[in-house]
Structure formats: C-alpha cells, structure tokens
Amino acid sequence: MKPTLTLYNTLTRRKEEFETIHPGRVGMYVCGPTVYGDPHLGHTRPAITFDLLFRYLKAEGYKVRYVRNITDVGHLEHDADEGEDKIAKKARLEQLEPMEVAHYYTERYHKYMDMMGVLSPSIEPHASGHIMEQIDFVQKILDAGFAYESNGSVYFDVEKYNAAHHYGCLSGRNLDDIVTDTRALDGQSDKQHSFDFALWKKASPEHIMRWKSPWSDGFPGWHMECSAMSTKYLGEKFDIHGGGMDLMFPHHECEIAQSTAALGHDSARYWVHNNMITINGKKMGKSYNNFITLEQMFNGEHDALEQAYSPMTVRFFILQAHYRSTLDFSNDALKAAEKGLDRLMKGIEALGKAKPAATTSFNAAELAERCEAAMADDLNSPMVISALFDFVRIFNGLADGSQTATAEDLEALKATVNRWVFDILGLKDEKAAAAGGKDMVTPLVEMLLNMRLEAKAAKNWTLSDQIRDQLTAIGIRVKDRKDGFDWEIE
Ligand code: ZN
C-alpha cells in the first residue's frame, strides 16, 4: 500500500496529511526572485526544494499548476517597503532602463536554474505585468476597511486588522513583539504606525517605474503582487504556498493579512518553508565576502572556493539535507557530495551492465518501498538518498558476482532508479553527458586529422596548417607525434 503524503504546515506547526482542494489537482504558488542581481547560492535552496515537490507530485499523478513569480517592481531596500526600489537603483547605477535590468537577470536566473535541473514552472507572472490586478486588490482591502490612504499612498491598517484577526499567526508573533522590533520612523513616512505596510506607494518625482491609480501615480507594495497573482492564477483558495523561511516575516505574514482582509480567508491551505543556507556556519551576504554567485560556484573563481563544483554536485548537496534543516556550505561537505554523487552514478552504471540470473539474492522491492515511505514523510530526500546508497552496494555486488538478480527484478530496479534518481530527485549523470558529447566529436576530429596526415605526406603544407589552425580556433589543441597525432579539447 502506498504511504500517505504528509507535509509540515508552517501555519499549524505540525505535519498534516496532504489533501487537495480539487481531486487530482494541485495549485502551488512559490515566491520567486527579485531580479536585480546575478543568481547566487541563496536562490538555489527554494528553487530546488519546490522543484523536488513539483516533480514528486507530478510523478504521483497529480496535475500540478506551479506558479512562481518574478519580482520586477516594488521591492524596496529597507524593510521591503521603504527606500529606493532595488531594480530602479541597479538601473540608475548601470544607466539602464529598469526593465533591461529585470530582463537581463531573469534570463540569467533561467539559465542557471536550467543548469541545476530545476524545471520551469507552469506560469511565471511578472509583478509589472499585473498592476491592474494589484490595484483591484488594494481597492478590495480599502473597501473592507483594513487600509487607509495617506498623501497618495495606501497602507495596511495592521492594528485594526489585528483586532479582528491575528496578525503574526504564521511567524508565531503578536503585535506587541512586532511593535518593539520595528525601527523608529524617520519623519518622512505617511504611515500611522511603524508596523503598517505599503499596499500602494506614491512615486517620488525621480522614481521611474510608475503607474496611474485612483490614489496617485505610483507603484504597488512588494507583498501585494503575490496576493494578486496567486488569486488570479490559482483562485481564492489553493493548496500550497511556498518560499524561503526568510520570507515568512514580513512578506508571507502580510500576504495572509491582505488575503484575509480582501477575501475573508487565507488563500493557502499549506504553508511550506525551506530553511536557509549558511557558509562555514555564517549567514550568506555581500558584507561577509561569502556571497557566491552560481557562475563563481561552477567556475571556482571565488576566494571561499577551493575548486569549482558542478551544478549536479550542488543539487545533490542540497538534496542530502532535509529542506527544513539549515544547510552549511563548506568545501569539505561539497567535495564529499561530489564523491557521493559519483559513487551513486557508478552504482547505477553497474546495475545497467548486470546480467540476469536464475534467482535474486536480496529483497529487490525494498528500494522502492523505502524511497516512497521517505518522500511521503514530509519530503525526506536524505532518507531517499540513504536507501539508494544501500542499494549502490548491492548494484556493485551484481557486477562482482557477490549478488544476483533475475531479469524481472533487474528491470524493476532500473525503473525504480529512473523514477527516484532522475525523475524525482532530478539528478543527471554529468560525466556520461559530457562523454556523450565527445563521442560525436571524436570521429569527426580524427577524420580531419587523418586528412591532415595525408596532406602532409603530399607536402601540401597550406592545407595541413589550415586544418590545424581551424581546429585550434574552435578550441581543439593538436599535438604532432612521430607516429601520428594527439588532440584534446581545451
Ligand atoms: Zn511572495
């Protein structure tokens, strides 16, 4: 019998049996990146955690609509709704249009997520493309009496909301804690209370990204886009809302308050949060000099890195920890992950080459059972990997003859490995893929180099040099030897 999927719901602080609102269908919304900088390690954990959930739900037969947004407007520097817009600031510094900045970093995000085997979501809405929906949502909150207009901006009335509902239900705070935590206002603000947050901001004269609204020429507050876009694409009530733990407060807390104020109820049934990545035990950040972009991660060019790590090494490393545990990046841990992944792929290769026998010397069904049970228990990917490693020993035994398996069991094991390693964990055999590429190149290069030997024998130096130079130009280094040639890809 299939185990029942349980998910830890941050809102109720317990594991709950997963039941969908509509039979067989899942609506999932995950907060995506603010596109004003190069994709870095901090982007990898939420992307991979929710990719794992997306892949798993699909493999379980659900029809999943996965919405992951792109924040290209409204994310301000201080406390998310004070100060300069992050994208507008980058645009000013680089003398670009804000939309050029957003487009460039969105493309970079896609490129690096693709390298890491992160599937594209079903819908990827941009905040700037949904201004009308956000204005309508703000109006609903105003109509319900939970917001006020002040000098062209609209703010959420946290105190009034808190009297009717609980502001802080997700992060487990109450308004008194929040009052003490909130920094004092610099007299510039139009807010009634420091803990109120912006639903709409009036644009200052130098602010480039601005739209017309009933209140002012301005732009939406950061939290507003997720409420408006999740409702538009998933409805007023949907199954899963995800994101990093750092978004729990204030972002997700504000989303819950906005939905409850406008619709009368919270939108999401399960709130799922991944824990954070630290580097050598420290929080990652530009000021710590441990802020590593994915480009640096994959080429090794950063002081904190002893070598380059491949995209699949980083993915495997992330999957080796449970998504709710903190994960510490260190060179030692990454090197261990690199070795582990290599061992897993070699074991799978051994399984592929195994010859069928009359009997099976082990319990072949156990691998699938252990993987299913682990994943159903709040996405326990480290337990899935541990089951796979136990079977790698058996697969290696099939190669040296210390274990045997029938043809039927071998086929079933290959199917189990495909489902778990490639479809659900989303891993790829990078070495085999690289070798596969070279297999096409090898006969072509050798054909050309044999033609060059013939040209040399015929003293046709022009053609001989031409072949060598053109190969060099595309990155193939040719070394002449007495008995022929050697070549390598640079
Ligand atoms: Zn969001």
XYZ file of C-alpha atoms and ligand atoms in Angstrom:
491
model
C 0.000 0.000 0.000
C 1.215 3.491 -0.860
C 2.156 5.665 2.110
C 0.128 8.852 2.617
C 1.934 12.107 1.930
C 2.331 14.304 4.968
C 3.610 17.882 4.758
C 4.766 20.148 7.566
C 2.433 23.144 7.591
C 4.202 26.215 8.979
C 0.844 27.764 9.813
C -0.264 24.962 12.163
C 3.297 23.918 13.119
C 2.649 20.245 12.529
C 2.789 17.601 9.835
C -0.569 17.206 8.119
C -1.945 14.658 5.670
C -1.924 16.211 2.228
C -5.418 16.586 0.773
C -6.060 18.646 -2.332
C -8.932 21.083 -2.746
C -9.785 19.671 -6.190
C -9.330 15.897 -6.635
C -6.150 15.052 -8.530
C -5.096 18.675 -8.991
C -2.616 20.815 -7.065
C -2.258 24.593 -7.130
C 1.146 25.719 -5.831
C 2.495 29.262 -5.510
C 6.147 29.949 -4.675
C 7.761 33.373 -4.203
C 10.407 33.736 -6.898
C 13.433 36.007 -7.208
C 13.692 39.795 -7.188
C 15.642 40.217 -10.416
C 18.289 42.849 -9.691
C 21.444 40.726 -9.322
C 23.171 37.574 -10.521
C 21.671 34.270 -9.311
C 23.569 33.080 -6.230
C 23.605 30.226 -3.745
C 20.716 31.747 -1.781
C 18.479 31.234 -4.830
C 19.245 27.523 -5.076
C 17.539 26.141 -2.000
C 13.957 27.361 -2.538
C 14.240 26.620 -6.283
C 15.395 23.025 -5.646
C 13.068 22.368 -2.682
C 9.956 23.313 -4.645
C 11.280 21.649 -7.802
C 11.514 18.441 -5.757
C 7.918 18.874 -4.559
C 6.729 19.749 -8.096
C 8.475 16.695 -9.605
C 7.230 14.394 -6.839
C 3.589 15.500 -7.082
C 3.704 15.064 -10.868
C 5.299 11.620 -10.525
C 2.474 10.728 -8.108
C -0.005 11.509 -10.883
C -1.267 14.941 -9.795
C -1.941 17.615 -12.377
C 0.105 20.471 -10.878
C -0.179 24.171 -11.696
C 3.022 25.636 -10.307
C 3.164 29.445 -10.256
C 6.496 31.102 -9.419
C 6.622 34.872 -9.744
C 9.292 37.304 -10.867
C 9.542 40.451 -8.722
C 10.491 43.273 -11.062
C 8.903 46.199 -9.229
C 8.054 47.335 -5.723
C 10.737 45.564 -3.664
C 12.278 48.445 -1.717
C 15.590 48.401 0.079
C 14.601 48.825 3.711
C 12.059 46.530 5.358
C 10.839 45.798 1.800
C 8.687 48.940 1.622
C 10.939 51.904 2.474
C 13.813 53.373 0.488
C 14.756 53.021 -3.161
C 13.374 50.291 -5.425
C 16.089 47.593 -5.745
C 15.742 47.293 -9.517
C 15.487 51.043 -10.098
C 18.679 51.520 -8.043
C 20.593 48.973 -10.116
C 19.244 50.607 -13.296
C 20.418 54.027 -12.103
C 23.896 52.704 -11.246
C 24.272 50.909 -14.574
C 22.492 53.553 -16.666
C 19.906 51.113 -17.944
C 16.135 51.032 -18.081
C 14.734 49.108 -15.053
C 13.155 46.629 -17.474
C 16.571 45.982 -19.052
C 17.911 45.087 -15.598
C 14.907 42.857 -14.883
C 15.140 41.129 -18.276
C 18.893 40.518 -18.021
C 18.737 38.972 -14.558
C 15.588 36.983 -15.340
C 17.445 35.375 -18.267
C 20.463 34.680 -16.030
C 18.181 33.149 -13.395
C 16.597 30.866 -16.009
C 19.977 29.827 -17.413
C 21.414 28.837 -14.037
C 18.228 27.138 -12.810
C 18.198 25.116 -16.025
C 21.817 24.031 -15.408
C 20.743 22.880 -11.932
C 17.943 20.738 -13.374
C 15.185 22.989 -11.983
C 12.087 22.584 -14.145
C 10.342 25.667 -15.447
C 7.121 26.401 -13.504
C 3.710 26.245 -15.215
C 3.276 30.028 -15.063
C 5.862 32.716 -14.283
C 3.996 36.010 -13.828
C 5.844 39.319 -13.532
C 4.701 41.885 -10.960
C 4.967 44.711 -13.513
C 2.557 42.860 -15.830
C -0.146 42.687 -13.133
C -0.574 46.276 -11.963
C -4.339 46.358 -12.659
C -4.903 43.198 -10.602
C -2.911 44.721 -7.748
C -4.862 47.991 -7.851
C -8.118 45.982 -7.693
C -6.799 44.027 -4.714
C -5.812 47.214 -2.867
C -9.292 48.610 -3.540
C -10.875 45.471 -2.016
C -8.846 45.937 1.163
C -9.805 49.631 1.315
C -13.479 48.702 0.800
C -13.247 46.156 3.613
C -11.926 48.913 5.892
C -8.467 47.446 6.587
C -6.411 50.104 4.797
C -6.125 53.861 4.694
C -4.975 56.412 2.155
C -2.323 58.906 3.163
C -0.860 61.521 0.829
C -1.349 59.371 -2.296
C -0.076 56.149 -0.722
C -2.204 53.335 0.705
C -1.177 51.481 3.869
C -2.493 48.371 5.540
C -4.000 49.121 8.945
C -2.282 46.418 10.988
C -3.779 47.426 14.328
C -7.352 47.339 13.048
C -6.743 44.028 11.295
C -5.183 42.564 14.417
C -8.278 43.432 16.443
C -10.385 41.232 14.132
C -7.779 38.599 13.149
C -4.340 37.594 14.359
C -1.504 39.477 12.635
C 1.517 37.248 13.227
C -0.227 33.845 13.009
C 2.341 32.436 10.561
C 5.549 33.524 12.259
C 4.109 32.984 15.749
C 4.393 36.623 16.818
C 1.944 39.022 18.313
C 1.620 42.711 17.629
C 3.378 43.726 20.878
C 6.584 41.898 19.795
C 6.361 43.494 16.381
C 5.952 46.999 17.832
C 9.180 46.644 19.826
C 11.039 45.160 16.843
C 10.066 47.788 14.300
C 12.596 50.558 13.891
C 11.577 54.132 14.556
C 10.303 56.071 11.575
C 12.239 58.914 10.028
C 9.518 61.680 9.927
C 9.223 61.241 6.114
C 6.646 58.479 6.353
C 2.931 58.830 5.823
C 2.198 55.733 7.891
C 0.075 55.961 11.028
C 2.124 53.227 12.701
C 5.610 51.951 12.016
C 4.303 48.382 11.599
C 1.773 49.315 8.881
C 2.931 48.256 5.434
C 2.530 49.756 1.970
C -0.110 48.446 -0.426
C 0.472 51.302 -2.877
C 3.234 53.901 -2.834
C 3.087 57.336 -4.385
C 6.138 57.698 -6.633
C 8.621 60.459 -5.914
C 9.433 62.664 -8.963
C 12.672 60.742 -9.736
C 11.028 57.303 -9.475
C 10.934 55.778 -12.989
C 8.633 52.790 -12.519
C 5.190 54.313 -12.015
C 1.596 53.628 -12.991
C -1.693 55.532 -12.714
C -4.020 54.545 -9.888
C -7.038 56.057 -8.095
C -4.642 57.309 -5.374
C -1.549 58.609 -7.191
C 0.974 57.874 -9.914
C 2.935 55.219 -8.124
C 3.662 51.521 -7.735
C 2.407 48.566 -5.665
C 3.936 47.460 -2.350
C 6.047 44.311 -2.597
C 3.659 41.989 -0.702
C 0.749 42.902 -2.955
C 1.965 41.147 -6.107
C 1.831 37.657 -4.568
C -1.711 38.073 -3.230
C -2.947 39.456 -6.570
C -1.151 36.971 -8.837
C -1.819 33.831 -6.772
C -5.536 34.710 -6.719
C -5.552 35.391 -10.456
C -3.909 32.097 -11.469
C -4.879 29.709 -8.650
C -8.120 31.119 -7.273
C -9.098 32.471 -3.871
C -8.195 29.171 -2.203
C -5.309 26.999 -3.376
C -3.245 24.133 -2.000
C 0.379 25.093 -1.310
C 2.198 28.383 -0.768
C 5.956 28.078 -0.542
C 9.134 30.073 -0.131
C 12.258 30.505 1.958
C 11.977 30.888 5.733
C 13.362 34.421 5.420
C 10.114 35.386 3.662
C 7.888 34.209 6.499
C 8.017 37.630 8.125
C 7.067 40.163 6.978
C 6.324 39.029 3.397
C 4.125 35.967 3.927
C 2.582 37.352 7.084
C 1.499 40.404 5.070
C 0.186 38.199 2.254
C -2.039 36.334 4.731
C -3.293 39.634 6.176
C -4.018 41.018 2.684
C -5.926 37.912 1.558
C -7.861 37.662 4.800
C -8.772 41.364 4.641
C -9.845 41.251 0.971
C -11.315 37.745 0.643
C -12.319 36.919 4.211
C -9.886 33.994 4.498
C -6.249 32.983 3.977
C -5.579 31.765 0.416
C -3.238 28.868 1.035
C -4.040 25.581 2.729
C -0.442 24.507 3.412
C 2.399 26.968 4.017
C 5.735 25.295 3.280
C 9.104 26.940 4.040
C 12.628 25.808 3.277
C 15.405 26.590 5.736
C 18.423 28.727 4.866
C 21.941 28.109 3.581
C 24.924 29.187 5.666
C 28.568 29.220 4.563
C 31.099 27.877 7.058
C 28.463 28.484 9.719
C 27.859 32.125 8.757
C 24.869 33.767 7.174
C 25.449 34.472 3.498
C 25.666 38.114 2.484
C 27.580 40.633 0.432
C 29.193 42.073 3.575
C 30.575 38.672 4.679
C 32.551 38.092 1.454
C 30.842 34.715 1.235
C 28.224 35.785 -1.245
C 28.843 33.252 -4.016
C 27.100 33.536 -7.379
C 26.301 30.353 -9.292
C 28.684 31.416 -12.031
C 31.512 31.523 -9.434
C 30.341 28.246 -7.918
C 30.585 26.486 -11.297
C 33.943 28.037 -12.332
C 35.547 28.051 -8.869
C 36.576 31.705 -9.070
C 35.834 32.903 -5.544
C 38.163 33.172 -2.524
C 35.925 30.927 -0.434
C 36.078 28.100 -3.002
C 38.921 25.575 -3.204
C 37.670 24.291 -6.560
C 34.740 24.514 -8.977
C 31.624 22.470 -8.191
C 29.315 21.195 -10.902
C 25.603 22.078 -10.936
C 24.655 18.487 -10.071
C 27.094 18.431 -7.131
C 25.354 21.496 -5.700
C 21.910 19.994 -6.358
C 22.880 16.686 -4.755
C 24.390 18.509 -1.789
C 21.118 20.391 -1.212
C 19.022 17.220 -1.544
C 21.201 15.436 1.031
C 19.725 17.673 3.749
C 16.070 17.796 4.748
C 14.557 21.041 3.444
C 13.596 22.195 6.971
C 17.159 21.823 8.348
C 19.806 24.510 7.970
C 22.427 23.611 5.404
C 26.043 24.656 5.791
C 28.184 25.004 2.687
C 31.846 24.150 3.118
C 34.439 22.880 0.691
C 34.728 19.607 2.611
C 30.987 18.997 2.511
C 30.809 19.822 -1.190
C 33.735 17.552 -2.030
C 32.015 14.749 -0.098
C 28.830 15.388 -2.104
C 30.841 15.256 -5.339
C 32.265 11.845 -4.351
C 28.870 10.588 -3.213
C 27.186 11.570 -6.462
C 29.961 9.866 -8.428
C 29.509 6.689 -6.380
C 25.746 6.775 -6.996
C 26.178 7.194 -10.762
C 28.788 4.379 -10.931
C 26.423 2.111 -8.996
C 23.647 2.867 -11.499
C 26.071 2.078 -14.334
C 26.841 -1.278 -12.667
C 23.112 -2.028 -12.449
C 22.790 -1.254 -16.167
C 25.504 -3.773 -17.034
C 24.289 -6.560 -14.675
C 23.499 -9.929 -16.296
C 20.261 -11.667 -15.230
C 20.467 -14.764 -13.040
C 18.020 -17.542 -12.070
C 17.364 -16.118 -8.606
C 17.597 -12.813 -6.720
C 19.849 -12.797 -3.666
C 18.266 -9.739 -1.948
C 14.874 -8.089 -1.428
C 14.562 -6.099 -4.660
C 11.218 -4.476 -3.745
C 12.736 -2.815 -0.684
C 14.328 0.074 -2.603
C 11.043 1.404 -3.997
C 9.286 0.898 -0.654
C 11.934 2.810 1.281
C 12.020 5.692 -1.225
C 8.215 6.009 -1.272
C 7.986 5.986 2.523
C 10.783 8.537 2.973
C 9.467 11.017 0.440
C 5.881 10.730 1.677
C 7.152 11.705 5.127
C 7.448 15.459 4.530
C 9.826 15.116 1.551
C 12.628 13.329 3.361
C 15.109 13.376 0.465
C 18.137 12.448 2.672
C 16.385 9.176 3.568
C 15.685 8.537 -0.137
C 19.395 9.032 -0.846
C 20.382 6.774 2.040
C 18.178 3.973 0.627
C 19.793 4.494 -2.788
C 23.288 4.212 -1.266
C 22.396 0.935 0.447
C 21.390 -0.355 -2.978
C 24.536 1.001 -4.661
C 26.418 -1.593 -2.570
C 24.097 -4.282 -3.935
C 24.445 -2.991 -7.534
C 28.236 -3.173 -7.199
C 27.761 -6.720 -5.857
C 25.879 -7.575 -9.058
C 28.980 -6.523 -11.003
C 31.448 -8.626 -8.964
C 29.116 -11.620 -8.728
C 28.550 -11.485 -4.958
C 24.856 -10.648 -5.604
C 22.413 -11.978 -8.213
C 19.077 -10.797 -9.636
C 16.509 -12.160 -12.089
C 15.792 -10.333 -15.373
C 12.431 -9.228 -13.974
C 13.990 -7.778 -10.797
C 16.721 -6.034 -12.786
C 14.088 -4.296 -14.944
C 12.076 -3.295 -11.860
C 15.210 -1.886 -10.177
C 16.103 0.138 -13.278
C 12.593 1.588 -13.328
C 12.855 2.450 -9.606
C 16.208 4.165 -10.136
C 14.820 6.147 -13.097
C 11.823 7.283 -11.094
C 13.754 8.332 -7.988
C 17.180 9.442 -9.160
C 16.333 11.067 -12.485
C 12.610 11.994 -12.409
C 12.055 12.978 -8.761
C 15.483 13.968 -7.383
C 16.135 15.475 -10.826
C 19.796 14.377 -10.976
C 21.750 13.931 -14.205
C 24.862 11.898 -14.942
C 27.089 14.844 -15.934
C 30.112 12.679 -16.800
C 28.095 10.448 -19.121
C 26.529 13.537 -20.706
C 29.970 15.055 -21.312
C 31.283 11.763 -22.712
C 28.200 11.528 -24.936
C 29.083 14.910 -26.402
C 32.654 13.841 -27.044
C 31.553 10.654 -28.801
C 30.193 12.732 -31.667
C 33.275 14.949 -31.767
C 35.906 12.192 -31.702
C 35.275 10.553 -35.110
C 34.941 13.972 -36.768
C 38.203 15.333 -35.341
C 40.073 12.140 -36.187
C 38.741 12.184 -39.743
C 40.088 15.724 -40.169
C 43.443 14.869 -38.584
C 43.829 11.838 -40.868
C 43.165 14.128 -43.850
C 45.861 16.400 -42.447
C 48.334 13.467 -42.305
C 47.585 12.766 -45.969
C 48.102 16.442 -46.810
C 51.457 16.392 -45.014
C 52.502 13.223 -46.837
C 51.674 15.016 -50.108
C 53.672 18.080 -48.842
C 50.506 20.194 -49.032
C 51.585 22.418 -46.088
C 48.889 25.031 -46.731
C 46.052 22.541 -46.237
C 47.816 20.862 -43.300
C 48.247 24.188 -41.474
C 44.724 25.256 -42.343
C 43.211 22.160 -40.710
C 45.320 22.616 -37.565
C 44.605 26.348 -37.277
C 40.878 25.952 -37.731
C 40.710 23.198 -35.113
C 42.693 25.451 -32.741
C 40.237 28.263 -33.403
C 37.298 26.137 -32.189
C 39.225 25.028 -29.088
C 40.800 21.722 -30.164
C 44.525 21.574 -29.495
C 46.507 19.348 -31.873
C 49.873 17.848 -30.897
C 52.004 16.212 -33.583
C 53.746 12.971 -32.684
C 56.184 10.761 -34.576
C 53.563 8.080 -35.080
C 50.626 10.415 -35.797
C 48.831 12.905 -33.602
C 47.237 13.648 -30.231
C 44.428 16.063 -29.594
C 42.423 17.446 -26.722
C 39.562 19.810 -26.121
C 40.887 22.930 -24.364
Zn 5.672 36.419 -2.420
